[in-house]
Amino acid sequence: MMKGETPREPLEGWKLTEKVFDARYARKYESIFCQGNGYMGVRAATEETYPSTRRGTLIAGTFDRIEEKHSTELPVSADVMAVDITLDGAALSQSSFESYERVLNLQNGLLTRRFLWRSANACLSATFERFVSLKDRHVLGQRITLHMLEGSGTINIETGISGSNRPGIVHFQNAETLVDGTVLQYAETTVESGIDFVTSAIISAHVLGVDTHKLTALSRVLEGEGVMNAYSVTLRANETLVVEKLARIATTRDNDFDAPPEGHSFRYALMDRECVLMTSLWATGFNEALAASIRQWARIWETRDVQITEATGFDQLALRFAVYHLTIMAPLHDSRMNIAAKGLTGPGYLGHTFWDTETYILPYFVWCDPKGARSLLHNRYLFMDAAHRKAQENGYEGAMYPWQTAWLSDTDTSVNPRMSACEHHITADVAYGVQYYYQVTGDLDFMLRFGCEILFETAKFWCSRLQYSTQNKRYELLHIMGPDEYHISDNNAYTNYLAYWNLRCATEWAKELCAHYPKDYAVLCQRLGVDAQVSVWEERAAALYLPQVNQAGILPQDDTFLSLPQIDLAPYKQGTRSIRADYDKSALLKLQVAKQADVAALFLLLEDLFPMDVKKRNIYYYEEHCVHESSLSLCTYSLLASDIDEQDSAYAFYQKACRIDLGNKMDSSDEGIHAASLGGIWQCVVLGFIGVRARNDMLCICPKLPARWKRVTTRIFWQGQPLTISAEQTGFCVKALEGDTLPKLLTPSGLHEAPGVSYRETY
Ligand code: BGC
């Protein structure tokens, strides 16, 4: 802490608080307070259910589809957080709450709800705590503490594993329950994909007070609907009822499940294993299971926390919220899986993956968790077969990545055929992610084993996708959709430039391998025919049409956008009215209105291709014509505003982006949080305000802090080396850790070849 700064209470900057419960807004809180660990996501649906509640525990990569006409989606698995509680016969509900508060502690992942609950003869304080373990991905826990403050009352609790009350399509069949000693188990199988899910739990209930004792459960098995323990007790003043539940969720798709010998049932093998693991988890106890998770969160924050010193505390909280969700959304334990557009926090986009991963989320992992980034990119490598098939099905060559993906074998999971048929930029975005990863990490092993193949196969795709215009004597990309999903047109600048970049990047890598890694190159040449392709890539890239700025200095988004009529967007820019309320898809197609950053997204990815004055003029122009209907847009404009030294705008866009999930639009996150935007928020701070970049094999740092910020400190990995950067209004400091020396640095004052252990620059 600097002299003159006011000390803060320890949890300030870490606590997300709900002060008043209003069931109408339950879904938003269920999403933003969601807990998880990349394997599972547990929406923060309250123990009691309201008509607006959308309960949901989602397990990464367990897709299912019940009918041809539906798209594959993540099924909602059995629920261990739903509990029925009554006090003197009255069920717990919103009307029982007094002095309500619910807090998600981002520092340790614990969700706590407290309130006072009165009946005619009793007043008790109720505390509900839950966690999803970051240490053991199968584990979750819930503790209910009811302390009688005045009078006495009878409490009835039914708690266990519930298979009923699940929203949406029912994806399970053959439900089965089991009570084995203290272990409750519920098993079921997804309809099409045949994945067995096994949920296990052990519950205890104790009365603490003068007469401390354990309650005996009347076990009730509800076939098909779940398995519950029921407890009943009359609590007197100063007595406390504590109900603890530890649970495990596992599936036969898990990469830590060993298939049993042939002829044995997968389900029973898993149930047996889980019964044993559940018993030993219980033996370690609730407190230790929670403590192990908290220790793991502490490890995460040690390297991932970005500390912002500014007066309101909001910017800090919003960034930690982003990092919290980036941590729980990523299934890094299994490279067969990728990050969904809503993480594991809700049903939106059915749990599918988009370009959001490479363009908005991957940079966070590349700079903070290179191993995690590698797993995400390896996932794209595993998609290669499907990408080849997709190319073939569409008459192209090489690897064509599907716009929206779930299973590794899917060539199309899109619910919207318009996007999947035309939004081809995803293929270049994946390639871009590969090269971005390499530039920051220097992971040559990845490139030689997987990365180059992705670059080569995507380059082949673009060659086959380009059309030669004899009239214009150039290659073009016709009938294509860029990031702006309102328009399908010819020569979308974003896509043309990214395709060009993809061809060039593949060419450079082929030459690099040929010159320096001839053995690896020979293998790839033999398998993929790279040598015969290189000259084609070069020729196509040279003849590919790259839209140029017009006389007014504007880079056309596509061949028609700039000639379309303009309308006043003011009513839609305030965020209170959606443009969709007044214009349908076909009307939007004919207007000069962009759904989201498009040319701006091009400047984000290929920032060095365009001079500053071009970027400036175009950023203003296109922002004016953009309604930011996609959550990917505001963070893009914040990053670009930082790039063109417009700090006030950069900060204003950053704040707006933070409010997509954390603002007072109470239905904004009903279907889940906005994963890409959260990755974008992290980028706004570290790449935008601190100005971190990889440029020509050099680490570049050029901070441009918002005027309200005093200081920001972060940890990054550069070529595998951890570094700490601390930036202030008047300068910055970079430090190597663990006795290392700093790499070559490029800063506003120039190039520093050997800056030593720590480097400080003052302006
Ligand atoms: C955006 C896409 C994005 C998708 C998933 C859409 O609304 O237009 O760019 O990939 O949401 O987040």
Tab-separated table of C-alpha atoms in Angstrom, residues 50 89 142 239 262 301 315 346 360 449 701 744:
chain	number	residue	atom	x	y	z
A	50	TYR	CA	-39.177	-20.233	-7.719
A	89	GLY	CA	-44.837	-26.098	8.339
A	142	GLN	CA	-23.218	-27.553	0.704
A	239	GLU	CA	-29.626	-24.455	19.364
A	262	GLU	CA	-15.332	-56.183	-21.696
A	301	TRP	CA	-4.827	-15.819	-7.563
A	315	ASP	CA	-12.978	-1.833	-11.889
A	346	GLY	CA	-26.219	-21.644	-18.438
A	360	TYR	CA	-11.314	-13.120	-27.049
A	449	ARG	CA	3.480	-31.513	-33.532
A	701	ILE	CA	5.110	-2.753	-22.740
A	744	LYS	CA	14.691	-7.870	-24.256
